[in-house]
């Protein structure tokens, strides 16, 4: 290591701090998920291994037949699929519906990559929002993970609800059959699209159990915004509000001299959560950018308008409206819009049903996380009023919620009505029942608001369908215009993002504005890729013990800059470096033991003084002349000057960082000249 | 019985009446006293206006001689220490002196005491500290502007050094001062040349009069300057000169200066390009240059070719508007104007572009493409400007021929598609345009406005499918903002109503019915929008369309098959008052056209009779004025058109409506009630304008009934009660309307002999007494059941004509008298003094 900067006295303590220009080490990013909005990456940074998010790609379930809550003769009677040559050995596993082929089995999910890196070495997992933690049980329960998970309280609580709902949806419809034959690589090749092109089907897994969920969640440690968490003394991680969902966060991962920002699922729109903290993202060396809007061309405001208009039109015509949705998130905003809209649209008498095993908890949780809400909603708590108006909708019986379609719901059910229920993939949950029930009438409408699934693919196993379908995806996450403003604002040195963000969407290849445009261009990653981050660590902070600092004698070499030489022992523990005073010069040794101790002590030779300063050539020449050198000649060179003493056949080469005296074996002369040179330099 | 009003001298203000003369010395004393601040600038402005009126009507000299305090004020201002003068009073005095000096004899009178030189000369305020206050500089210029009316004034300007001061004031930090200085220079130049105008202009520079010479020299020097502000100042002076003065000498001036102007074009970038454009257009518009060719057209052609597309736009538009401009220049300008749209068509064309203009307009094309692609804001700015310019040009008679209607419609369509994100051009330029324009509301609005105006062009009908498709997309798109939707509805309406149909087609032509089938589901959706502006625009669109096409079978069929009438009905209960008002108007229109049949037949609870009830409900209980006004208007229209629901029992209808309207707090509703009465009277008594021999009696108007019977009916319906109350309404328009109505009635009843002459019966006096109390503001007491005789007597005894003329005067005519102005100024000072005393 070489010394880089002068020692400076630390402001908080009397000890000295030194900054070590370390051997450069690279940061690496392991990309375990190919889904840009359901990320799972691992950052190796200063001997720590940090997993960033733990998203679960559920689009794999679109390849499966829906799980009906009530037996559906239509689904039972779908014909089995056979190969072109008539071979029907797969007809038990694969069924055909309106030209599409589906796997007739318990739905399975596509997990993050588990082979790229040994996941048991992961030290911590940082969760950004409740949508990005759905793969957590797979990681914490099956990979030997022994670390800690960090997330905010609303993230954990609502994440738990989402997992609970998912487990409930799948477990309450037990399916005897588990298809696996089709996953055989040789067989998969023969299947029609999209099954043929599905990736890594062998790694697809069934849903976890509630026990695994509980165990996974027990490993989470709660954090608050701007809280600084030390990891092994090496790095500090901090969650920041990201404005996207209740408790959603971006993360800062920093050491003393490096800063990595992880931006995942952020929003600049004014919806219910606390606004996004942008300022803290400034001065990042690397900004990892994930979780942008999935529908960059749709304006959420316009979509909400579309949602309301179509809802009102359907209901006024006596039809029912089905809204497949998650039990938390956009639904809060939709209910708020409807709260303002239903009276004006004359819909006051229409019942709104919210059906989910966690409906009640979700509606209630939203009201208790006041500190995580936007300012407007926070201030309502002091009135005191519930922050969300859905409380009033429930009070006035306009909104009713049920754990499932069984039980009370069937008694209260009145049509026409509006039903909010899951799951948005239309493969499991109560929504399957309503699709079967209402699909045949053109009076009814299904309105897709969640952007995670292609609505056409979601609808495929229900075709032919008479009910109207309206697609108004509401995705409040950052769009490309906002990203470009954000990047201009926070000025990261490097941007790293999923490859999907570095080119226009395939369906709109001419839209050059629908990609990240920044300088230098972003580095992109894809599933199963390891990225060496384009930035080198150069400095390390070292503390100097007070007694060692006391012994230093700084010399001011320029106004404001002092130098001192240090001889010390570098002590490194828990990623903290401390310079301690060197042991006293070894006592006369009297035994083997002592000798061994003194062996560890580095040799403390008397050091030659260090020199600084520059040699003014004219004055130097005058000095030479004063000392009897009469024939001094100066030549300018590219790097400095050469002073020629012709008579003595001697050269003095003066350059910026070196001075050479070249004379033929006249040591006396050399020493004389050296002393004259040294007169112009400072020693310490 | 007399209804008196405060009266005032007819010509008050034009002459100095003795009372004002008496107040003047006090006023002047206040103004001259530095310790008494005049709080209000507007008082001084009003005083100046008054002095101006007085001096214009009579001799200023006489005025000054009769009121020596005025001259004393002016000289006192000069005698004060400069630091003691209030800038306001100084500015006022400068303006006042100028106003007096506008008359030559008065000018001489003031000059005798060296007063004018003191005020406007170099030793005056010009050198005082107060000069730093913009009001003072402005007053100085205004004073000179008034003074410069006669040769003596002109000489004064030349000798006093005022011109040099004006030259430097052109660059004043206050834009008002700078502009006034520039205007004054133009005025002086014109005045100076006016004196010389007798002879023909001489091309030699030496022939200019002194003042003019000085100004021209200054302008020349500025034009040669390298500093852009100087050039701008010179150009501004010239622009105003050529805009205002159309005498032959301006041609000589242009001849002398045009080489310098042309020289400016050689610099890169062109200095003060905007001002240069203004100058060239000003010269081109001047009738002096209509026939002469003086190098102007070449200069303009050069200018067009070297300006940036954004700067060239206004010049091109201006050029095209100039009647006598050569054809070659016109076509060059038009190409420049079209260039951005041509570039867009090229960049987005899937196939090679259409022949004609597209091929020719390559000149300057790359510069336009560069601008369009350089940045989003540049692209949006240039496009909006281009669309606005072409929109302005479209209806003008001098627009270029042939007018490329097809190209323009196609361009507007493609621009809208780019904004909607629907266009998928293959070229990289097209892709970048997509990115720049996607979701751009400004361009969308401009393009929709433009597309709307294009509906009037001929030969558009084959483009209609394209136009309707893009309009439908915009109306349908969830991303369309409320303002865009409003414009889209307006454009759609224009295309539907103006759309030329091929000569062989009857009714709506081949495209419209198909379009309507697709339009109505969108309209339904928009009527359900959570955004009230959208619901409102959709209702307005429906109203207009129904008004024009309510009789067309195709339209009726599509409308009745849709949910639109039902939804419109529901919007009568909308929480937003504007929407309720629009829904009322729309329902009124639908009902007039019999377009509610569907909801009735489908067993909808609200029937036709129900609509009257619903509207009456709104009229009586709605908390906002707009819906109530709309109901009153709809009812008036219904009565006028003899709507079936009204004719069922017209008298009941009129009485019920008036009963509600009379209590309304909104004067517009009450005025609309009078309108309703007027229509009713016209129908029962005949048209209000019986003198017009060409008046067409509409067949639906029932033949007038005998007068006594009519009067009895009017009394029974309490119409007089309503109208008399309105006569004393605190809102003048209502009272005026009521007065007109009563005059009409009086006129109608004058020959009435069927009724006995009223004597001094006690009944009549009680009516008069009630009316007098009403006038005094006590309107609680009702008139009771009137007899026609009483009404006639009241009408005869009232001085309605006098009342009418008094009502015609504006309400503040009393307060506007100069006397009250002077008193106001003095009173303010007195109040200020009191306040000062209170402080200590």
XYZ file of C-alpha atoms in Angstrom, chain A residues 163-535:
373
model
C -48.068 -15.114 1.217
C -50.894 -16.231 3.432
C -53.395 -15.551 0.661
C -51.262 -17.405 -1.866
C -50.850 -20.453 0.371
C -54.520 -20.388 1.225
C -55.610 -20.131 -2.424
C -53.534 -23.153 -3.362
C -53.944 -25.324 -0.294
C -57.712 -25.055 -0.091
C -58.092 -26.718 -3.484
C -55.995 -29.834 -3.096
C -55.110 -31.343 -6.394
C -54.116 -34.932 -6.521
C -52.166 -34.666 -9.690
C -48.705 -33.282 -10.056
C -47.587 -33.309 -13.641
C -43.900 -33.751 -14.335
C -43.655 -35.749 -17.528
C -43.998 -32.687 -19.715
C -40.938 -31.124 -18.077
C -38.668 -33.695 -19.642
C -36.434 -31.727 -21.984
C -37.024 -34.054 -24.915
C -40.734 -33.926 -24.462
C -40.885 -30.193 -23.795
C -39.374 -29.586 -27.219
C -42.405 -31.194 -28.840
C -44.929 -29.025 -27.012
C -46.620 -25.994 -28.546
C -45.697 -22.482 -27.481
C -45.539 -21.042 -24.881
C -44.841 -24.315 -23.026
C -42.070 -25.139 -25.460
C -40.251 -21.889 -24.648
C -40.744 -21.889 -20.870
C -37.368 -21.520 -19.159
C -35.865 -23.853 -16.586
C -39.055 -25.752 -16.018
C -37.124 -28.345 -14.023
C -36.536 -25.769 -11.294
C -40.201 -24.764 -11.040
C -41.542 -25.442 -7.576
C -44.913 -25.799 -5.920
C -46.012 -23.253 -3.407
C -44.493 -23.231 0.061
C -46.433 -24.016 3.235
C -47.595 -21.678 5.961
C -45.020 -23.223 8.262
C -42.246 -22.270 5.882
C -43.708 -18.787 5.598
C -43.679 -18.341 9.367
C -40.173 -19.652 9.663
C -38.962 -17.357 6.881
C -40.647 -14.318 8.377
C -39.124 -15.041 11.771
C -35.726 -14.316 10.253
C -36.712 -10.742 9.419
C -35.466 -7.847 11.435
C -37.628 -4.722 11.248
C -36.084 -1.424 10.184
C -37.307 2.127 9.798
C -36.586 4.650 7.050
C -33.139 6.266 7.307
C -32.102 3.813 10.002
C -28.412 2.935 9.621
C -27.608 -0.737 9.968
C -23.966 -1.795 10.313
C -23.035 -5.024 8.604
C -19.898 -6.538 10.141
C -18.364 -3.125 10.426
C -17.725 -3.254 6.710
C -20.758 -1.577 5.235
C -23.781 0.303 6.349
C -27.216 -0.248 4.825
C -30.077 2.234 5.024
C -33.649 1.947 3.777
C -35.202 5.058 2.172
C -38.809 5.712 1.332
C -39.500 4.798 -2.286
C -43.070 6.124 -2.558
C -44.465 3.022 -4.213
C -46.263 1.075 -1.506
C -46.774 1.063 2.246
C -43.312 0.669 3.746
C -41.602 0.294 0.358
C -37.918 1.159 0.375
C -34.894 1.791 -1.711
C -31.596 0.900 -0.099
C -28.283 2.642 0.288
C -25.318 0.328 0.779
C -22.230 2.263 1.644
C -18.791 2.105 3.139
C -16.742 5.152 4.026
C -15.683 5.740 0.460
C -18.182 3.869 -1.691
C -21.900 4.174 -2.127
C -24.226 1.835 -3.951
C -27.897 2.761 -4.302
C -30.476 0.097 -4.931
C -33.651 1.525 -6.427
C -36.502 -0.931 -6.716
C -40.171 -0.150 -7.221
C -40.300 3.607 -6.680
C -42.994 6.111 -7.447
C -43.102 9.875 -7.739
C -46.888 10.025 -7.933
C -48.920 11.229 -5.007
C -50.724 8.124 -3.857
C -51.016 6.807 -0.325
C -47.392 6.042 0.695
C -44.774 8.440 1.988
C -43.124 10.285 -0.905
C -39.908 9.012 -2.416
C -36.650 10.168 -0.841
C -34.553 11.176 -3.842
C -31.990 13.406 -2.216
C -30.329 10.587 -0.301
C -29.567 8.778 -3.546
C -27.179 11.508 -4.655
C -23.462 10.869 -5.118
C -23.773 7.150 -5.698
C -20.929 5.326 -7.368
C -23.339 2.717 -8.651
C -27.103 2.885 -8.881
C -28.871 -0.424 -9.445
C -32.210 0.412 -11.020
C -35.036 -2.128 -11.072
C -38.788 -2.210 -10.732
C -39.842 0.442 -13.238
C -43.387 0.599 -14.509
C -44.388 -2.398 -16.593
C -46.708 -0.312 -18.750
C -44.599 2.728 -19.637
C -47.147 4.132 -22.067
C -50.081 4.107 -19.660
C -50.723 7.063 -17.453
C -52.112 5.856 -14.102
C -54.528 8.799 -13.882
C -56.021 8.024 -17.266
C -56.288 4.372 -16.310
C -58.131 5.148 -13.090
C -60.559 7.252 -15.149
C -60.975 4.369 -17.553
C -61.565 1.997 -14.667
C -64.275 4.178 -13.149
C -66.044 4.884 -16.463
C -66.191 1.245 -17.483
C -67.259 0.161 -14.033
C -70.125 2.666 -14.020
C -71.228 1.780 -17.550
C -71.388 -1.925 -16.784
C -73.204 -1.570 -13.509
C -75.730 0.897 -14.925
C -76.571 -1.647 -17.582
C -77.237 -4.229 -14.925
C -73.927 -6.081 -15.360
C -71.393 -7.140 -12.756
C -67.796 -6.000 -12.565
C -64.945 -8.301 -11.601
C -61.612 -6.785 -10.605
C -58.855 -9.387 -10.202
C -56.379 -7.869 -7.773
C -53.894 -8.329 -4.959
C -55.302 -7.778 -1.480
C -53.103 -4.743 -0.883
C -51.596 -1.856 -2.846
C -53.443 -0.284 -5.741
C -56.746 -1.508 -4.305
C -56.484 1.129 -1.571
C -56.201 3.871 -4.177
C -58.999 2.362 -6.273
C -61.314 2.254 -3.288
C -60.449 5.857 -2.540
C -61.262 6.911 -6.117
C -64.496 4.972 -6.006
C -65.355 6.573 -2.693
C -65.301 9.944 -4.432
C -66.880 8.658 -7.597
C -69.791 6.418 -6.660
C -72.074 9.176 -5.473
C -71.452 11.320 -8.513
C -72.006 8.349 -10.781
C -75.222 7.379 -9.028
C -73.758 4.065 -7.876
C -74.517 4.464 -4.188
C -76.829 1.468 -4.144
C -74.370 -0.897 -5.829
C -72.591 -3.290 -3.430
C -68.807 -3.536 -3.574
C -67.362 -6.850 -2.387
C -63.751 -7.482 -1.459
C -63.101 -11.193 -1.164
C -59.800 -12.485 0.117
C -58.681 -14.687 3.016
C -56.812 -11.599 4.215
C -59.299 -8.903 3.167
C -60.110 -7.862 6.692
C -56.483 -7.694 7.846
C -55.442 -5.802 4.726
C -58.121 -3.138 5.136
C -57.303 -2.761 8.806
C -53.522 -2.817 8.450
C -53.699 0.021 5.967
C -55.273 2.211 8.632
C -52.700 1.577 11.357
C -49.450 2.323 9.531
C -49.964 6.055 9.761
C -46.266 6.920 9.976
C -45.656 5.209 6.626
C -48.342 7.190 4.803
C -48.193 10.377 2.796
C -48.458 13.640 4.673
C -52.151 14.157 3.893
C -53.128 10.822 5.291
C -50.832 11.148 8.285
C -52.460 14.392 9.291
C -55.901 12.770 9.223
C -54.858 10.531 12.082
C -54.625 13.552 14.362
C -58.186 14.700 13.631
C -58.772 11.759 14.406
C -60.037 10.147 11.238
C -59.069 6.938 9.498
C -56.441 7.789 6.859
C -58.213 5.824 4.126
C -61.855 6.533 3.280
C -62.594 2.841 2.782
C -63.389 2.820 6.504
C -66.427 4.920 5.704
C -67.373 2.691 2.791
C -67.348 -0.254 5.181
C -69.286 1.640 7.820
C -72.009 2.613 5.381
C -72.157 -0.953 4.094
C -71.141 0.087 0.608
C -68.010 -2.042 0.802
C -68.226 -5.499 2.329
C -65.382 -7.913 2.769
C -65.349 -11.684 3.102
C -62.619 -14.294 3.504
C -64.089 -16.368 0.676
C -67.207 -16.947 -1.378
C -68.341 -19.572 1.084
C -70.228 -18.619 4.206
C -71.650 -15.152 4.752
C -70.931 -13.968 1.275
C -73.410 -16.321 -0.371
C -76.157 -14.948 1.883
C -75.368 -11.300 1.234
C -74.557 -11.596 -2.467
C -76.599 -9.182 -4.572
C -76.285 -8.372 -8.258
C -75.343 -6.195 -10.038
C -72.224 -5.716 -7.998
C -68.502 -5.054 -8.110
C -66.146 -7.756 -6.825
C -62.481 -7.246 -5.986
C -60.730 -10.550 -5.540
C -57.560 -12.498 -6.289
C -55.524 -13.829 -7.804
C -54.691 -11.526 -10.760
C -53.274 -14.486 -12.695
C -56.819 -15.940 -12.776
C -55.329 -19.372 -11.974
C -56.356 -19.694 -8.342
C -58.379 -17.869 -5.736
C -62.025 -16.816 -5.712
C -61.620 -15.000 -9.012
C -61.726 -18.358 -10.800
C -65.252 -18.901 -9.535
C -66.449 -15.497 -10.732
C -64.859 -15.981 -14.133
C -66.777 -19.233 -14.520
C -69.964 -17.629 -13.146
C -70.004 -14.390 -15.120
C -67.961 -15.253 -18.197
C -70.959 -16.217 -20.272
C -72.794 -12.891 -20.168
C -71.804 -9.891 -22.226
C -73.389 -7.629 -19.623
C -70.525 -8.378 -17.217
C -67.045 -6.912 -17.356
C -63.691 -8.006 -16.032
C -61.354 -5.061 -15.472
C -57.646 -5.817 -15.174
C -55.806 -3.301 -13.030
C -52.732 -5.285 -11.947
C -49.932 -5.034 -14.490
C -48.064 -8.235 -13.548
C -49.823 -10.593 -15.949
C -50.701 -10.363 -19.596
C -54.476 -10.166 -19.540
C -54.821 -12.109 -22.763
C -52.786 -14.997 -21.370
C -54.668 -14.818 -18.083
C -57.968 -15.140 -19.967
C -56.821 -17.935 -22.286
C -58.244 -20.912 -20.311
C -61.627 -19.159 -20.075
C -62.131 -18.755 -23.793
C -64.546 -18.462 -25.465
C -65.657 -15.644 -23.237
C -68.711 -13.432 -23.650
C -67.993 -11.011 -20.840
C -66.309 -7.719 -21.710
C -62.647 -7.358 -20.853
C -61.131 -4.020 -20.040
C -57.413 -3.669 -19.582
C -56.461 -0.665 -17.519
C -53.239 -1.542 -15.795
C -52.395 0.856 -12.999
C -48.691 0.870 -12.379
C -47.491 3.829 -10.384
C -43.806 2.921 -10.573
C -41.323 5.183 -12.337
C -41.638 5.638 -16.085
C -38.721 6.443 -18.360
C -39.277 10.188 -18.324
C -39.231 10.173 -14.540
C -36.153 7.946 -14.528
C -34.299 10.298 -16.796
C -35.161 13.224 -14.496
C -34.183 11.194 -11.456
C -30.828 10.246 -12.929
C -30.143 13.871 -13.860
C -30.965 14.814 -10.310
C -28.971 12.213 -8.405
C -26.074 11.883 -10.868
C -24.798 8.376 -10.205
C -21.436 7.516 -11.728
C -22.764 4.245 -13.119
C -26.219 2.801 -13.672
C -26.899 -0.926 -13.662
C -30.277 -2.232 -14.785
C -32.033 -5.271 -16.272
C -31.436 -5.675 -19.992
C -35.127 -5.043 -20.682
C -34.574 -1.380 -19.827
C -31.783 -0.828 -22.317
C -33.894 -1.274 -25.430
C -37.433 -0.279 -26.403
C -40.149 -2.833 -25.590
C -40.367 -5.481 -28.351
C -43.921 -4.465 -29.242
C -42.903 -0.823 -29.644
C -39.455 -1.111 -31.118
C -39.661 2.412 -32.611
C -40.180 4.058 -29.240
C -36.620 5.038 -28.480
C -37.936 7.038 -25.539
C -39.037 3.885 -23.734
C -35.579 2.944 -22.495
C -33.042 4.277 -20.062
C -30.976 6.975 -21.673
C -28.011 8.123 -19.627
C -24.310 8.785 -19.856
C -22.317 6.603 -19.543
C -24.810 4.082 -20.951
C -26.241 1.739 -18.329
C -24.724 -1.694 -17.732
C -27.356 -4.326 -18.217
C -27.788 -7.739 -16.665
C -29.893 -10.782 -17.382
C -30.823 -13.876 -15.457
C -27.894 -16.006 -14.354
C -25.326 -13.392 -15.225
C -22.491 -12.163 -13.014
C -21.571 -8.534 -13.461
C -18.278 -7.008 -12.382
C -19.384 -3.564 -11.356
C -17.462 -0.889 -13.195
C -15.888 0.729 -10.239
